[in-house]
CSV table of C-alpha atoms and ligand atoms in Angstrom, one decimal:
chain,number,residue,atom,x,y,z
F,1,MET,CA,206.3,-41.0,-141.7
F,2,ALA,CA,205.7,-43.9,-138.8
F,3,TYR,CA,208.6,-44.1,-136.0
F,4,GLU,CA,209.3,-47.0,-133.8
F,5,THR,CA,211.7,-45.6,-131.3
F,6,ILE,CA,210.0,-41.8,-130.7
F,7,ILE,CA,206.6,-40.5,-130.8
F,8,VAL,CA,205.5,-37.4,-132.5
F,9,GLU,CA,202.5,-35.4,-131.4
F,10,ILE,CA,201.1,-31.9,-132.9
F,11,GLU,CA,198.4,-29.5,-130.9
F,12,GLU,CA,198.6,-26.2,-131.8
F,13,GLY,CA,200.9,-25.3,-133.5
F,14,VAL,CA,203.5,-27.0,-131.0
F,15,ALA,CA,205.1,-30.2,-131.4
F,16,THR,CA,206.1,-33.0,-129.0
F,17,LEU,CA,208.6,-35.5,-130.0
F,18,THR,CA,208.8,-38.1,-127.0
F,19,LEU,CA,211.6,-40.8,-126.6
F,20,ASN,CA,209.9,-44.1,-126.5
F,21,ARG,CA,212.3,-46.8,-125.4
F,22,PRO,CA,211.6,-46.7,-121.7
F,23,LYS,CA,213.0,-50.8,-121.4
F,24,VAL,CA,216.5,-49.2,-121.5
F,25,LEU,CA,216.0,-45.7,-119.7
F,26,ASN,CA,215.4,-44.0,-123.4
F,27,ALA,CA,218.8,-44.9,-124.7
F,28,LEU,CA,219.9,-43.7,-128.0
F,29,ASN,CA,221.3,-46.0,-130.7
F,30,ASP,CA,221.3,-45.4,-134.4
F,31,GLN,CA,217.8,-45.9,-134.8
F,32,VAL,CA,216.9,-43.4,-132.8
F,33,PHE,CA,219.1,-41.0,-133.5
F,34,ASN,CA,218.0,-41.6,-137.5
F,35,GLU,CA,214.2,-41.0,-136.1
F,36,LEU,CA,214.9,-38.0,-134.4
F,37,ALA,CA,216.8,-36.5,-137.9
F,38,GLU,CA,213.8,-37.3,-140.1
F,39,ALA,CA,211.2,-35.4,-137.1
F,40,ALA,CA,213.6,-32.5,-137.1
F,41,GLU,CA,213.5,-32.2,-140.8
F,42,GLU,CA,209.9,-33.1,-141.2
F,43,LEU,CA,208.7,-30.5,-137.8
F,44,ALA,CA,211.3,-27.5,-139.7
F,45,ALA,CA,209.5,-27.7,-142.8
F,46,ASP,CA,205.8,-28.2,-140.9
F,47,GLN,CA,204.8,-24.6,-141.3
F,48,SER,CA,201.7,-25.2,-138.8
F,49,VAL,CA,204.5,-25.9,-136.2
F,50,ARG,CA,205.6,-23.0,-134.5
F,51,VAL,CA,207.3,-24.4,-131.4
F,52,VAL,CA,208.9,-28.4,-130.8
F,53,ILE,CA,209.1,-29.8,-127.0
F,54,ILE,CA,211.9,-32.8,-126.9
F,55,THR,CA,211.2,-35.0,-124.1
F,56,GLY,CA,211.7,-38.5,-122.6
F,57,GLY,CA,208.5,-38.4,-121.0
F,58,GLU,CA,207.8,-38.8,-117.4
F,59,LYS,CA,210.5,-40.8,-115.6
F,60,VAL,CA,213.5,-40.6,-117.9
F,61,PHE,CA,214.6,-37.9,-120.3
F,62,ALA,CA,217.5,-40.2,-122.1
F,63,ALA,CA,220.3,-42.3,-120.0
F,64,GLY,CA,223.2,-42.0,-122.9
F,65,ALA,CA,224.0,-43.2,-126.1
F,66,ASP,CA,223.3,-47.4,-126.2
F,67,ILE,CA,226.0,-48.4,-124.2
F,68,SER,CA,225.3,-52.4,-126.2
F,69,GLN,CA,225.6,-50.7,-129.3
F,70,MET,CA,228.1,-49.3,-128.5
F,71,ALA,CA,230.8,-51.8,-127.0
F,72,SER,CA,231.4,-54.1,-129.9
F,73,ALA,CA,231.9,-50.5,-132.8
F,74,SER,CA,235.4,-50.3,-134.2
F,75,ALA,CA,237.4,-46.5,-134.5
F,76,VAL,CA,236.1,-46.6,-137.8
F,77,ASP,CA,232.7,-47.3,-137.7
F,78,VAL,CA,232.7,-44.4,-134.7
F,79,THR,CA,234.8,-42.0,-137.2
F,80,THR,CA,232.4,-42.5,-140.2
F,81,SER,CA,231.2,-39.2,-141.7
F,82,ASP,CA,227.8,-39.5,-141.5
F,83,ASN,CA,227.4,-40.1,-137.8
F,84,PRO,CA,223.5,-40.5,-137.4
F,85,SER,CA,223.8,-38.7,-133.8
F,86,HIS,CA,225.9,-35.6,-134.9
F,87,ARG,CA,223.2,-35.2,-138.2
F,88,ALA,CA,220.4,-35.4,-135.2
F,89,PHE,CA,222.1,-33.0,-133.2
F,90,HIS,CA,222.7,-30.6,-135.9
F,91,LEU,CA,219.2,-30.9,-137.2
F,92,ILE,CA,218.0,-30.1,-133.9
F,93,GLU,CA,220.4,-27.2,-133.0
F,94,ASN,CA,219.6,-25.8,-136.5
F,95,MET,CA,215.9,-26.3,-136.6
F,96,PRO,CA,214.5,-22.9,-137.7
F,97,LYS,CA,212.4,-22.6,-134.6
F,98,PRO,CA,212.5,-22.7,-130.7
F,99,VAL,CA,212.7,-25.9,-129.7
F,100,ILE,CA,212.7,-26.9,-125.4
F,101,ALA,CA,213.7,-29.5,-123.7
F,102,ALA,CA,211.1,-31.0,-120.8
F,103,ILE,CA,213.6,-33.3,-118.5
F,104,ALA,CA,212.2,-35.7,-116.0
F,105,GLY,CA,215.0,-38.4,-114.6
F,106,PHE,CA,218.3,-39.1,-116.1
F,107,ALA,CA,219.9,-37.0,-118.8
F,108,LEU,CA,223.1,-38.5,-118.9
F,109,GLY,CA,225.8,-38.4,-122.0
F,110,GLY,CA,224.2,-38.3,-125.2
F,111,GLY,CA,220.9,-37.4,-123.1
F,112,CYS,CA,222.7,-34.8,-121.4
F,113,GLU,CA,224.4,-33.4,-124.7
F,114,LEU,CA,221.0,-33.8,-126.6
F,115,THR,CA,219.8,-31.3,-124.4
F,116,LEU,CA,222.2,-29.2,-125.1
F,117,VAL,CA,221.1,-28.6,-128.8
F,118,THR,CA,217.9,-27.2,-127.7
F,119,ASP,CA,217.4,-23.4,-126.9
F,120,VAL,CA,215.7,-23.9,-123.6
F,121,ARG,CA,215.8,-26.5,-120.7
F,122,ILE,CA,213.0,-27.0,-118.4
F,123,ALA,CA,213.8,-29.8,-115.5
F,124,ALA,CA,211.8,-31.2,-113.2
F,125,ASP,CA,212.9,-31.4,-109.7
F,126,ASN,CA,213.7,-34.9,-110.1
F,127,ALA,CA,216.2,-34.7,-113.0
F,128,GLN,CA,219.5,-35.8,-112.8
F,129,PHE,CA,222.2,-34.7,-115.3
F,130,GLY,CA,225.7,-35.9,-115.9
F,131,LEU,CA,228.4,-36.7,-118.4
F,132,PRO,CA,229.6,-40.1,-117.3
F,133,GLU,CA,231.4,-41.7,-120.6
F,134,ILE,CA,234.9,-41.3,-118.7
F,135,LYS,CA,233.4,-43.8,-116.4
F,136,LEU,CA,233.3,-46.2,-119.9
F,137,GLY,CA,236.6,-45.0,-120.9
F,138,ILE,CA,235.7,-42.4,-123.5
F,139,LEU,CA,234.6,-39.1,-123.8
F,140,PRO,CA,231.4,-36.9,-124.4
F,141,GLY,CA,231.7,-37.3,-128.1
F,142,GLY,CA,228.1,-35.4,-129.0
F,143,GLY,CA,229.2,-32.5,-128.3
F,144,GLY,CA,229.3,-32.5,-124.5
F,145,THR,CA,233.4,-30.9,-124.7
F,146,GLN,CA,231.9,-28.1,-126.9
F,147,ARG,CA,228.3,-27.3,-126.3
F,148,LEU,CA,228.4,-27.3,-122.2
F,149,PRO,CA,231.9,-25.0,-121.8
F,150,ARG,CA,230.3,-22.4,-124.2
F,151,LEU,CA,227.1,-22.9,-121.7
F,152,ILE,CA,228.4,-23.0,-118.4
F,153,GLY,CA,232.8,-22.1,-118.4
F,154,ALA,CA,235.0,-24.7,-119.2
F,155,GLY,CA,235.6,-24.8,-115.3
F,156,ARG,CA,232.5,-26.0,-114.4
F,157,ALA,CA,232.3,-28.1,-117.7
F,158,LYS,CA,235.6,-30.0,-117.2
F,159,GLU,CA,234.2,-30.8,-113.5
F,160,LEU,CA,231.4,-32.9,-115.2
F,161,ILE,CA,233.2,-34.4,-118.3
F,162,PHE,CA,236.0,-35.5,-115.7
F,163,SER,CA,234.2,-36.4,-112.7
F,164,GLY,CA,231.6,-38.2,-114.4
F,165,ASP,CA,229.3,-37.4,-111.5
F,166,PHE,CA,225.6,-36.3,-111.3
F,167,ILE,CA,224.4,-33.1,-110.5
F,168,ASN,CA,220.5,-32.6,-109.4
F,169,ALA,CA,218.2,-30.3,-111.0
F,170,GLU,CA,219.0,-27.4,-108.5
F,171,GLU,CA,222.8,-27.5,-109.4
F,172,ALA,CA,222.1,-27.4,-113.0
F,173,LEU,CA,220.3,-24.6,-112.4
F,174,ARG,CA,222.8,-23.2,-109.9
F,175,ILE,CA,225.6,-23.4,-112.8
F,176,GLY,CA,223.0,-22.2,-115.7
F,177,LEU,CA,222.6,-25.9,-117.3
F,178,VAL,CA,218.8,-26.0,-117.2
F,179,ASN,CA,216.8,-22.4,-117.3
F,180,LYS,CA,214.2,-23.7,-115.1
F,181,VAL,CA,213.1,-26.6,-112.1
F,182,VAL,CA,209.9,-27.2,-111.6
F,183,PRO,CA,207.5,-29.5,-109.5
F,184,ALA,CA,208.3,-32.9,-111.2
F,185,ASP,CA,204.1,-33.0,-111.8
F,186,GLN,CA,203.9,-29.8,-113.6
F,187,LEU,CA,206.8,-30.3,-116.2
F,188,PHE,CA,204.5,-30.6,-119.0
F,189,GLU,CA,202.2,-28.4,-118.6
F,190,GLU,CA,205.4,-25.8,-118.0
F,191,ALA,CA,207.1,-26.5,-121.1
F,192,LYS,CA,203.5,-26.5,-123.0
F,193,LYS,CA,203.0,-23.1,-121.1
F,194,ILE,CA,206.2,-21.3,-122.1
F,195,ALA,CA,206.0,-22.9,-125.9
F,196,LYS,CA,202.3,-21.4,-126.6
F,197,LYS,CA,204.3,-18.1,-125.4
F,198,TYR,CA,206.4,-18.9,-128.3
F,199,ALA,CA,203.6,-19.8,-130.7
F,200,ASP,CA,202.0,-16.1,-130.4
F,201,ARG,CA,205.3,-14.3,-131.0
F,202,GLY,CA,206.6,-13.5,-134.2
F,203,VAL,CA,207.6,-15.9,-136.2
F,204,VAL,CA,209.9,-15.2,-139.0
F,205,ALA,CA,211.3,-12.6,-136.0
F,206,LEU,CA,212.0,-15.7,-133.4
F,207,ARG,CA,213.9,-17.6,-136.7
F,208,LEU,CA,216.4,-15.0,-137.2
F,209,ALA,CA,216.9,-14.4,-133.5
F,210,LYS,CA,217.3,-17.7,-132.8
F,211,SER,CA,219.9,-17.6,-135.7
F,212,ALA,CA,221.4,-14.4,-134.4
F,213,VAL,CA,222.5,-16.0,-131.1
F,214,ASN,CA,223.6,-19.5,-132.9
F,215,GLU,CA,225.7,-18.3,-135.3
F,216,GLY,CA,226.8,-15.2,-133.2
F,217,LEU,CA,228.5,-17.3,-131.2
F,218,ARG,CA,230.7,-18.9,-133.6
F,219,MET,CA,231.7,-15.1,-134.2
F,220,ASP,CA,233.6,-12.7,-132.9
F,221,LEU,CA,231.8,-9.8,-131.7
F,222,GLU,CA,232.0,-7.4,-134.4
F,223,ALA,CA,231.2,-10.1,-137.4
F,224,GLY,CA,228.1,-11.3,-134.6
F,225,LEU,CA,227.0,-7.3,-134.6
F,226,GLU,CA,227.3,-7.2,-138.3
F,227,TYR,CA,225.1,-10.7,-139.1
F,228,GLU,CA,222.6,-9.5,-135.9
F,229,HIS,CA,222.0,-6.1,-137.6
F,230,LYS,CA,221.4,-7.9,-141.2
F,231,CYS,CA,218.8,-10.1,-139.3
F,232,PHE,CA,217.0,-6.8,-137.5
F,233,SER,CA,216.9,-5.2,-141.6
F,234,LEU,CA,215.3,-8.2,-142.6
F,235,LEU,CA,212.2,-8.3,-140.8
F,236,PHE,CA,211.3,-5.0,-141.9
F,237,ALA,CA,210.9,-6.6,-145.3
F,238,THR,CA,208.5,-9.0,-143.9
F,239,GLU,CA,204.3,-8.5,-143.1
F,240,ASP,CA,205.1,-10.2,-139.3
F,241,GLN,CA,207.0,-6.7,-138.8
F,242,LYS,CA,203.9,-4.4,-140.5
F,243,GLU,CA,201.4,-6.5,-138.2
F,244,GLY,CA,203.5,-6.3,-135.1
F,245,MET,CA,204.1,-2.6,-134.6
F,246,ARG,CA,200.4,-2.0,-136.7
F,247,ALA,CA,199.0,-4.2,-133.5
F,248,PHE,CA,201.1,-2.2,-131.1
F,249,LEU,CA,199.5,1.1,-132.7
F,250,GLU,CA,196.0,-0.1,-132.9
F,251,LYS,CA,196.2,-1.7,-128.9
F,252,ARG,CA,195.4,-4.9,-129.7
F,253,SER,CA,197.2,-8.3,-129.8
F,254,PRO,CA,199.5,-9.4,-133.3
F,255,LYS,CA,199.1,-11.8,-135.4
F,256,PHE,CA,201.7,-13.1,-137.3
F,257,GLN,CA,201.4,-15.2,-140.3
F,258,GLY,CA,204.8,-16.1,-140.1
F,259,LYS,CA,205.6,-14.6,-144.3
E,301,LIG,N1,222.8,-48.1,-123.0
E,301,LIG,C1,222.1,-48.8,-122.7
E,301,LIG,N2,221.4,-49.5,-122.0
E,301,LIG,C2,221.1,-48.9,-121.0
E,301,LIG,C3,221.8,-47.4,-120.8
E,301,LIG,C4,222.5,-47.1,-121.9
E,301,LIG,N3,223.1,-45.8,-122.0
E,301,LIG,N4,221.3,-46.9,-119.9
E,301,LIG,C5,220.7,-47.9,-118.9
E,301,LIG,N5,220.4,-48.8,-119.6
E,301,LIG,C6,219.6,-49.8,-119.5
E,301,LIG,C7,220.5,-51.1,-118.6
E,301,LIG,O1,221.0,-51.7,-118.9
E,301,LIG,C8,219.3,-52.0,-117.9
E,301,LIG,O2,219.1,-52.5,-119.1
E,301,LIG,P1,218.3,-54.3,-118.3
E,301,LIG,O3,216.8,-54.0,-117.8
E,301,LIG,O4,218.1,-54.8,-119.8
E,301,LIG,O5,219.6,-55.0,-117.8
E,301,LIG,C9,217.8,-50.7,-117.7
E,301,LIG,O6,218.2,-49.7,-119.0
E,301,LIG,C10,217.5,-49.9,-116.5
E,301,LIG,O7,218.9,-49.3,-116.3
E,301,LIG,P2,219.5,-49.7,-114.6
E,301,LIG,O8,218.9,-51.5,-114.1
E,301,LIG,O9,220.8,-49.4,-115.0
E,301,LIG,O10,218.8,-48.7,-113.9
E,301,LIG,P3,219.4,-47.8,-112.4
E,301,LIG,O11,218.1,-47.8,-112.3
E,301,LIG,O12,219.8,-49.0,-111.5
E,301,LIG,O13,220.2,-46.9,-113.0
E,301,LIG,C11,221.5,-45.3,-114.3
E,301,LIG,C12,220.3,-45.7,-113.6
E,301,LIG,C13,222.1,-45.1,-113.5
E,301,LIG,C14,221.2,-44.2,-115.4
E,301,LIG,C15,222.2,-46.8,-114.9
E,301,LIG,O14,221.6,-47.2,-116.4
E,301,LIG,C16,223.6,-46.3,-115.8
E,301,LIG,O15,224.6,-45.7,-115.4
E,301,LIG,N6,223.4,-46.0,-116.9
E,301,LIG,C17,224.3,-45.7,-117.9
E,301,LIG,C18,224.6,-44.3,-118.1
E,301,LIG,C19,225.7,-43.8,-118.7
E,301,LIG,O16,226.7,-44.5,-118.6
E,301,LIG,N7,225.7,-43.2,-120.2
E,301,LIG,C20,226.6,-42.1,-121.2
E,301,LIG,C21,226.6,-43.4,-122.2
E,301,LIG,S1,227.8,-43.5,-123.4
E,301,LIG,C22,226.9,-41.6,-124.2
E,301,LIG,O17,226.5,-41.2,-124.0
E,301,LIG,C23,228.1,-41.3,-125.4
E,301,LIG,C24,227.7,-40.3,-126.3
E,301,LIG,C25,228.2,-40.2,-127.5
E,301,LIG,C26,227.2,-39.5,-128.7
E,301,LIG,C27,228.2,-39.2,-129.5
E,301,LIG,C28,228.5,-40.7,-130.3
E,301,LIG,C29,229.0,-40.4,-131.8
């Protein structure tokens, strides 16, 4: 499918999805969310794609949901059950392969929340994060009040949500909001390096490991351990498990087929 507000490129098993509304700092309107959802479905189904990178390019990740679109919205518009942002976020979070966010510049509001549905966040040293919704008289409604406390703890999340203040990349690293900070000119190189590493790993194992972590976070520990054991057992029915262990014993690199 042809997209207008995002660009999708696929190279050596790694898909890069770039937000593309630079004039408004990649503000996320319904069209962006709908295209993100379409692309997430396509990339999830494409067996040649093993890892996905989401970025906003070199200057900005995304300065939030599009305020010009939201300004005149009614409560009825916003409560619609097929909210495009929720659909896009759900599809990205549950993509059956790793998703890496490569973040330069502002990642604010819905932009910050978009990074929270990815699996691993790599920030350029010029990145700035924040949930400024409170200054607009709303709250972070794209999962910010739920996913952020689960990631960095309720106290730190409340500080960001209540103040609307921005934090820099180093602070984001310190509180666990991002995994790594790199010089801005190395952002894409680093994200691709990590993506290629994951692309060489056991395909089904990655899918089930992601599911075990994500689903486990919604369960109590006993149920989570039970679910982990089911995922673990299932892997012994895969070619990937046979290949991975055979390759180890034969002292060579495994070639995983995702079967
Ligand atoms: N929406 C629409 N347009 C935007 C947005 C935005 N979020 N952010 C920037 N723009 C536009 C500006 O209006 C401006 O357009 P123009 O050139 O036509 O005037 C252009 O982008 C450049 O922006 P600035 O001139 O303001 O650039 P600065 O470098 O001076 O400032 C900032 C950059 C600090 C990022 C500033 O633009 C800003 O504060 N932006 C808004 C940040 C914000 O409040 N984000 C949160 C939005 S609310 C939200 O995300 C809710 C998510 C809920 C999702 C779930 C829905 C159910």
